[in-house]
Short mmCIF file of C-alpha atoms in Angstrom, two decimals:
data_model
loop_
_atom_site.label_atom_id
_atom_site.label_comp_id
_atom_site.label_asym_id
_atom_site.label_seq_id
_atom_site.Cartn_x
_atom_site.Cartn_y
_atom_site.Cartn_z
CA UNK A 1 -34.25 -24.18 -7.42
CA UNK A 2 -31.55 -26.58 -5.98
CA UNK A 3 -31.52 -26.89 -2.48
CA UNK A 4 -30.25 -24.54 -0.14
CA UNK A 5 -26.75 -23.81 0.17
CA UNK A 6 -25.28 -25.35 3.71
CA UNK A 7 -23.32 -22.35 5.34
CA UNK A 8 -22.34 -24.42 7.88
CA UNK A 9 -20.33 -26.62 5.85
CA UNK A 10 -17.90 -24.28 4.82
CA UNK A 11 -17.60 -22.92 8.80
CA UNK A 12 -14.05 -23.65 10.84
CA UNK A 13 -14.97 -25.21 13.88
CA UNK A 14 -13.29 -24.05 16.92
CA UNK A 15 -9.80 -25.03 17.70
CA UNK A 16 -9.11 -25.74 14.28
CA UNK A 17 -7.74 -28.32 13.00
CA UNK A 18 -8.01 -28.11 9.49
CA UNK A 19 -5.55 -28.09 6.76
CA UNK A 20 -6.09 -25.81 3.69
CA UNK A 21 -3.98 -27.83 1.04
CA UNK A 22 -7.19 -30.41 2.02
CA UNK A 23 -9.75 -27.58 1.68
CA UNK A 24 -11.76 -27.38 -1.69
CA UNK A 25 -11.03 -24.26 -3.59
CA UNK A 26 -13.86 -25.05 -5.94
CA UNK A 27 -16.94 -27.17 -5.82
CA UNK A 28 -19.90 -28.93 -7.54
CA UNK A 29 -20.98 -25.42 -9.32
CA UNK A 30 -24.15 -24.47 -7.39
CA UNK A 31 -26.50 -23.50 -10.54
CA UNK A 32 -26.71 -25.38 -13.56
CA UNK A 33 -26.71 -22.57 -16.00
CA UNK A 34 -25.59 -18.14 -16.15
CA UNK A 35 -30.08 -18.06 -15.49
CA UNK A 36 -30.08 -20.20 -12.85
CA UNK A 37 -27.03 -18.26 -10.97
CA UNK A 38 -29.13 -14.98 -11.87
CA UNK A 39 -32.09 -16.19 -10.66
CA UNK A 40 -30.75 -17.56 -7.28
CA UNK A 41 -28.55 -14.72 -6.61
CA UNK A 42 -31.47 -12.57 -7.08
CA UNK A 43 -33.56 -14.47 -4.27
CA UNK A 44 -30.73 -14.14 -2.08
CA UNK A 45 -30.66 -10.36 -2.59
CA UNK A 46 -33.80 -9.97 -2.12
CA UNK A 47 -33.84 -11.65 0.99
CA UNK A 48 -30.96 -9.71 2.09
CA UNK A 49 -32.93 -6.30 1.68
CA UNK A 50 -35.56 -7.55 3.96
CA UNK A 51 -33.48 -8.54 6.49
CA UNK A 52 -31.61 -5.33 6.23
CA UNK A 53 -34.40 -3.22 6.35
CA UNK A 54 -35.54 -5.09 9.49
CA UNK A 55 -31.70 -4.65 10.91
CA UNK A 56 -32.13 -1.12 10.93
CA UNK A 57 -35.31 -0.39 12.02
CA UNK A 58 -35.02 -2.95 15.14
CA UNK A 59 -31.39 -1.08 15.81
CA UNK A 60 -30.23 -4.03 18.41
CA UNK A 61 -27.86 -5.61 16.74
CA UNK A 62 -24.65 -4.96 14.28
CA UNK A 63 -23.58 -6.92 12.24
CA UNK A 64 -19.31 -7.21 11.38
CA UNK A 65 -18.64 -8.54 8.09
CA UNK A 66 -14.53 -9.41 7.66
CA UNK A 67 -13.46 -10.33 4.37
CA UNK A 68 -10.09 -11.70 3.48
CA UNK A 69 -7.86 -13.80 0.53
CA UNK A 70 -4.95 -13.39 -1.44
CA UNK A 71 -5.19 -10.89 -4.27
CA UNK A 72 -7.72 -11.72 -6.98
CA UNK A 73 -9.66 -13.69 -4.82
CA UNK A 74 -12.67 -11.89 -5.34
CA UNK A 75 -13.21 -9.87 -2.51
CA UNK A 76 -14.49 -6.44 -3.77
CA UNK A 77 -16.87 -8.34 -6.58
CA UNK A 78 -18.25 -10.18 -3.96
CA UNK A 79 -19.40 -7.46 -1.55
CA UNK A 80 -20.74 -5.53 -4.91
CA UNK A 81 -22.45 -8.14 -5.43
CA UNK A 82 -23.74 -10.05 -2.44
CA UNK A 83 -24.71 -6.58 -1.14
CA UNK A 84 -26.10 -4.34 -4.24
CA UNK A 85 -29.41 -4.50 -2.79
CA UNK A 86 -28.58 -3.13 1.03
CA UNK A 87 -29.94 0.69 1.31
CA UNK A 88 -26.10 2.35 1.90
CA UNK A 89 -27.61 4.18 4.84
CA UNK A 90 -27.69 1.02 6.67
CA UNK A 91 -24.03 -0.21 5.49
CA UNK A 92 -20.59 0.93 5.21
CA UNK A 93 -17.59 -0.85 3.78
CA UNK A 94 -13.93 0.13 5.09
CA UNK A 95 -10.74 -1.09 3.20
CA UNK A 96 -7.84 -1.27 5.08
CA UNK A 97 -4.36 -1.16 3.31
CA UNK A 98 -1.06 -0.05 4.67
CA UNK A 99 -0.81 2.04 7.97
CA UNK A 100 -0.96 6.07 8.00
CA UNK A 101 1.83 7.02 10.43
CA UNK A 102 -0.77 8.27 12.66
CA UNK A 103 -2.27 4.66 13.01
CA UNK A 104 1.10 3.29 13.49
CA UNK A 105 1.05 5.58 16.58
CA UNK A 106 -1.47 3.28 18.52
CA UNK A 107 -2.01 0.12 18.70
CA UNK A 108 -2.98 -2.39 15.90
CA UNK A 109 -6.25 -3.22 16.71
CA UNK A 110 -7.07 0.76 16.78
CA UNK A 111 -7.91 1.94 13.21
CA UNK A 112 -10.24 -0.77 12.76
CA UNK A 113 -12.05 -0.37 16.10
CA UNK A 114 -12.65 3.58 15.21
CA UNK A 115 -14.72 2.16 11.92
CA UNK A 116 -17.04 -0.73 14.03
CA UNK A 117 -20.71 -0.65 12.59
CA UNK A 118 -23.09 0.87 15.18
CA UNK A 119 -26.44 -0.79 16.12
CA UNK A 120 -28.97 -1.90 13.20
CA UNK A 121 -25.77 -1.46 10.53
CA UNK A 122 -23.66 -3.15 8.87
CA UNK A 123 -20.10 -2.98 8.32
CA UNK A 124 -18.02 -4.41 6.21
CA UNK A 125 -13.70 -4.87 6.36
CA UNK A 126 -12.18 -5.29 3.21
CA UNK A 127 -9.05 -6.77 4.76
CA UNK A 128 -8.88 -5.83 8.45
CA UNK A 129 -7.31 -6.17 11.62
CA UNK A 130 -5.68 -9.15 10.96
CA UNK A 131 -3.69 -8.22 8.34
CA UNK A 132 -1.53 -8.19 11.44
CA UNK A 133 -1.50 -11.71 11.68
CA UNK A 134 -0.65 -12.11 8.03
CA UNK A 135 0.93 -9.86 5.75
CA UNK A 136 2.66 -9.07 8.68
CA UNK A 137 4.01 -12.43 9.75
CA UNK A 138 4.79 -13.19 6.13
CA UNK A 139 7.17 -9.84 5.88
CA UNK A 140 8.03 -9.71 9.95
CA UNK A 141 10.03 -6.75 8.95
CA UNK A 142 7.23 -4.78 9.34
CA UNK A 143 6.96 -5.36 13.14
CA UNK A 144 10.34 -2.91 12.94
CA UNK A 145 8.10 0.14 11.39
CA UNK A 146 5.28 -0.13 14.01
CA UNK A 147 6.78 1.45 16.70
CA UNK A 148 6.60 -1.22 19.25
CA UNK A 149 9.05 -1.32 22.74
CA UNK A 150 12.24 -3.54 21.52
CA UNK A 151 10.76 -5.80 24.59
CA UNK A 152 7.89 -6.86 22.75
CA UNK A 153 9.11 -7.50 19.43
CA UNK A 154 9.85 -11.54 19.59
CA UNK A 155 8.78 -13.47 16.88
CA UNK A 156 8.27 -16.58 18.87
CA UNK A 157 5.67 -14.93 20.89
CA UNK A 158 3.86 -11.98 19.26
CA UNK A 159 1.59 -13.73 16.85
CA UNK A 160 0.10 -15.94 19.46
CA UNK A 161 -0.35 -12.90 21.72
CA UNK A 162 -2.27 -11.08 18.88
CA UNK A 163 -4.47 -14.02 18.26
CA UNK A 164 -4.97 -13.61 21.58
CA UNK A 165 -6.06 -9.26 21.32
CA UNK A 166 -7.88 -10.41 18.81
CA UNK A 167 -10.30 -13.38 19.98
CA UNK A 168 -10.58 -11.37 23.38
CA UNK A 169 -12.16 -8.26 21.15
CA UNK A 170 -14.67 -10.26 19.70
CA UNK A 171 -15.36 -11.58 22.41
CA UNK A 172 -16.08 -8.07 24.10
CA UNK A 173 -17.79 -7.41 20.66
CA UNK A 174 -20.49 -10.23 20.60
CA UNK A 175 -21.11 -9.74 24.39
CA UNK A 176 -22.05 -6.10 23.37
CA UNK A 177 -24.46 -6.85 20.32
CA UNK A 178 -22.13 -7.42 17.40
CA UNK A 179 -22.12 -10.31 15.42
CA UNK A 180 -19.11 -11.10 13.49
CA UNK A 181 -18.74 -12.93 10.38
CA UNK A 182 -15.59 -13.61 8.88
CA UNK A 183 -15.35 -14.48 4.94
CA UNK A 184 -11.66 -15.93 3.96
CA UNK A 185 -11.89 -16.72 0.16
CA UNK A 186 -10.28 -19.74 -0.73
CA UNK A 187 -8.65 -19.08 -4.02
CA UNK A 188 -5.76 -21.71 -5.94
CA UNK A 189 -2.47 -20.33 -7.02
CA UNK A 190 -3.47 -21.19 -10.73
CA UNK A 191 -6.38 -19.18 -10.55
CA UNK A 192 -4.97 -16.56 -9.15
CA UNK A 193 -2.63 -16.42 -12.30
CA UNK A 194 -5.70 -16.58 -14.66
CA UNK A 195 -6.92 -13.32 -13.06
CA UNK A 196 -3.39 -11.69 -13.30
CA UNK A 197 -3.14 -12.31 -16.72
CA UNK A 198 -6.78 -11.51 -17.33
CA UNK A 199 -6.28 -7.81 -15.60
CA UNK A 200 -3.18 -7.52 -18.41
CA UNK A 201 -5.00 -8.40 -21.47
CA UNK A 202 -8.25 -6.43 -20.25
CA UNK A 203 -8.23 -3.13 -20.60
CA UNK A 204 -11.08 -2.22 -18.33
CA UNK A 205 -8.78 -4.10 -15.67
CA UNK A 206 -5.40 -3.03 -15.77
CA UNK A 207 -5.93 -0.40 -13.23
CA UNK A 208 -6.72 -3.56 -10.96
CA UNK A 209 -2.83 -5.08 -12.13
CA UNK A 210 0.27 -3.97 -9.52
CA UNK A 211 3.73 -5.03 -9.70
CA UNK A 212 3.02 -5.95 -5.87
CA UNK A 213 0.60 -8.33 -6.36
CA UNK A 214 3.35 -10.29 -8.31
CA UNK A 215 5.66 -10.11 -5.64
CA UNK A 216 3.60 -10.97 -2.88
CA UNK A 217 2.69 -14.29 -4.84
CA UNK A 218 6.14 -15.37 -4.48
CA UNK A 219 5.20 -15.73 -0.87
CA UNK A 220 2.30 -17.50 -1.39
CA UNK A 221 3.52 -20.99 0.49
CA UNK A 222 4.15 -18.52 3.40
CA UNK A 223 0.84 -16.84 3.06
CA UNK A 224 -1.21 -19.91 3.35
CA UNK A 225 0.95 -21.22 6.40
CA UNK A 226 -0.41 -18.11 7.97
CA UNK A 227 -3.88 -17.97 7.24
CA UNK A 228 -4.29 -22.04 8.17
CA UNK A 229 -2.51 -20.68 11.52
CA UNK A 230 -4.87 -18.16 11.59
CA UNK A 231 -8.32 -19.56 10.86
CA UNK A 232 -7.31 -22.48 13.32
CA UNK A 233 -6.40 -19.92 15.98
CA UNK A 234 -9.37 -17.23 16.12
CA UNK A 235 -12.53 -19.17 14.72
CA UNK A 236 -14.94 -19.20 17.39
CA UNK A 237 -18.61 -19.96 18.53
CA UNK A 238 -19.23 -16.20 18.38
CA UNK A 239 -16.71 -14.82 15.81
CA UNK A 240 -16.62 -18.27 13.33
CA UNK A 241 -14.37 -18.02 10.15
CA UNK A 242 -15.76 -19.49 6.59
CA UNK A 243 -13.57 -20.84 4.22
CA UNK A 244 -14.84 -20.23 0.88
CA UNK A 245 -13.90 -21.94 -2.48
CA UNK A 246 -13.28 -18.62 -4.78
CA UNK A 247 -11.98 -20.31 -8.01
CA UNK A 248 -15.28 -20.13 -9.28
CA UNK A 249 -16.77 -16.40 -8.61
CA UNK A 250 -20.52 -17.05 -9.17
CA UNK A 251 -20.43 -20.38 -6.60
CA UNK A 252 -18.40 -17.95 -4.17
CA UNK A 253 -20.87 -15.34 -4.31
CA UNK A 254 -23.80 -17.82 -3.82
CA UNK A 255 -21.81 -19.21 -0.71
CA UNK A 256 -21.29 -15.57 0.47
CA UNK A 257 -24.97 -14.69 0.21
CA UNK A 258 -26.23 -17.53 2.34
CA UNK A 259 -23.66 -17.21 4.79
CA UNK A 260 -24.73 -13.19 5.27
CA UNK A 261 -28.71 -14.37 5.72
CA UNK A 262 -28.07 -17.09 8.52
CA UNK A 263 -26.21 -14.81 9.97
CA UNK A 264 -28.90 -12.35 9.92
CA UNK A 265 -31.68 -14.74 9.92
CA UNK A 266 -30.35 -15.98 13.44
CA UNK A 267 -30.12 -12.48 15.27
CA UNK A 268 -33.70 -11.68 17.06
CA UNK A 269 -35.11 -8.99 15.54
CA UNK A 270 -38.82 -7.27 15.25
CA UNK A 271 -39.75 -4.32 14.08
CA UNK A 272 -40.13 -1.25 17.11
CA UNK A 273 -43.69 -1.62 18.62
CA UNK A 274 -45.76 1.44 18.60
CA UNK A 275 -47.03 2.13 22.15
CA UNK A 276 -50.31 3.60 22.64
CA UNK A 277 -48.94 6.99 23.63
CA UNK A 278 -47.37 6.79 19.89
CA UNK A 279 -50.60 5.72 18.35
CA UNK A 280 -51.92 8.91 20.13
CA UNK A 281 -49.58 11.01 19.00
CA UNK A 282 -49.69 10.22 15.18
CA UNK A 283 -53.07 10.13 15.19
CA UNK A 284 -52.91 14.14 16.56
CA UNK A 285 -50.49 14.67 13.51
CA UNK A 286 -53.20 13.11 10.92
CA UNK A 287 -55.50 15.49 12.34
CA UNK A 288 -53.63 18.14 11.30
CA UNK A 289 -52.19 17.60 8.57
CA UNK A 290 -55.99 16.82 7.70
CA UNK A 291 -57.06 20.21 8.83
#
């Protein structure tokens, strides 16, 4: 087995500073054969179940997983996969797509608040709050459907204000037991259109295929102008963003997997010590169930 995967490399450091036209979107692949990737993925998993299991039954912690990317990047295959071995009692995932008109009612930050993971889960955004920061400052014509005060509608302003909501609610978060992790997958533009025209000749995939996804890649210069802003703007010590190289699935996945144990692996957790007045007590329910 190769050695381990460096989560840490692909982390933004706080107050940004990077540049995603110099950011990888593919790497040295991981594995050296489909086995090896099997194999490794497998550990990982594995791992991951333990962990999980410990997550829940020590029920101090949560644990926020965000995932974003453009479309195709490989989002839902990597939760499936990364997490098939989780027990779905201890983890939820929430996808997040256009507004109802009763969450346009409150404020943008809300719907995704109601869904936070409680203690000893795990939840997981597909897309998420800051959505706000992107789709939204690509097509700022949205800002007129949300039902703000005229006052606070100035482009100029409002995007550094919501990086602003939302560093100051992680904050609160990871004061309050929740550990954030936030997954941006890194994919190319030619990629992308491999995928596309994969989901076309596929059969099994054309349900994935919408005449939106085509449009919003003609905004893909503007899309990556807002994520760099983004990621530069809102990765911090206790909410850090990772960007991810998704042109190659498998390596992403990998990346993804190791990223999800250290952040696990650094929370301290034990399983709930049984007091003696416990002990007591089971042993009184072995006696009867003896009897």
């Amino acid at each position: 087995m190769k050695k381990r995967i460096a989560s840490n490399s692909f982390r933004v450091k706080p107050g940004g500073g990077i540049t995603l036209d110099d950011w990888p979107t593919a790497v040295k692949p991981i594995c050296k054969s489909k086995k090896h990737y099997k194999k490794l993925l497998e550990h990982h998993v594995k791992s991951l179940t333990e962990l999980q299991r410990l997550h829940y039954a020590s029920a101090r912690y949560a644990l926020l997983l965000v995932f974003q990317g453009m479309d195709g990047a490989g989002k839902d295959g990597a939760i499936r996969h990364v997490m098939s071995g989780v027990n779905p009692q201890g983890c939820e995932v929430f996808g997040f797509k256009q507004p109802s008109a009763e969450e346009l009612k409150h404020d943008f930050l809300w719907r995704c608040m109601c869904r936070l993971p409680e203690r000893g889960r795990i939840g997981i955004f597909n897309r998420s709050y800051y959505e706000e920061v992107l789709v939204v400052r690509v097509h700022p014509e949205i800002l007129r459907g949300q039902m703000l005060p005229e006052a606070l509608i100035d482009e100029k302003t409002i995007w550094e204000q919501r990086y602003r909501s939302i560093t100051d609610m992680e904050e609160h978060l990871s004061r309050n037991g929740t550990k954030i992790v936030k997954i941006f997958l890194h994919l190319s533009k030619d990629e992308q259109r491999k995928r596309f025209l994969d989901r076309i000749d596929e059969p099994d995939k054309n349900w994935k295929f919408s005449m939106s996804d085509i449009h919003e890649r003609g905004y893909w210069q503007q899309y990556m102008d807002a994520f760099e802003a983004c990621l530069n703007a809102t990765s911090t010590h206790h909410a850090p963003w990772y960007v991810v190289p998704a042109d190659d699935k498998e390596d992403a996945r990998l990346i993804v997997s190791r990223i999800v144990l250290d952040a696990l692996e650094g929370l301290k957790m034990a399983y709930p010590v049984t007091t003696p007045a416990r002990k007591q007590e089971l042993q009184s329910i072995r006696k009867s169930l003896e009897e």
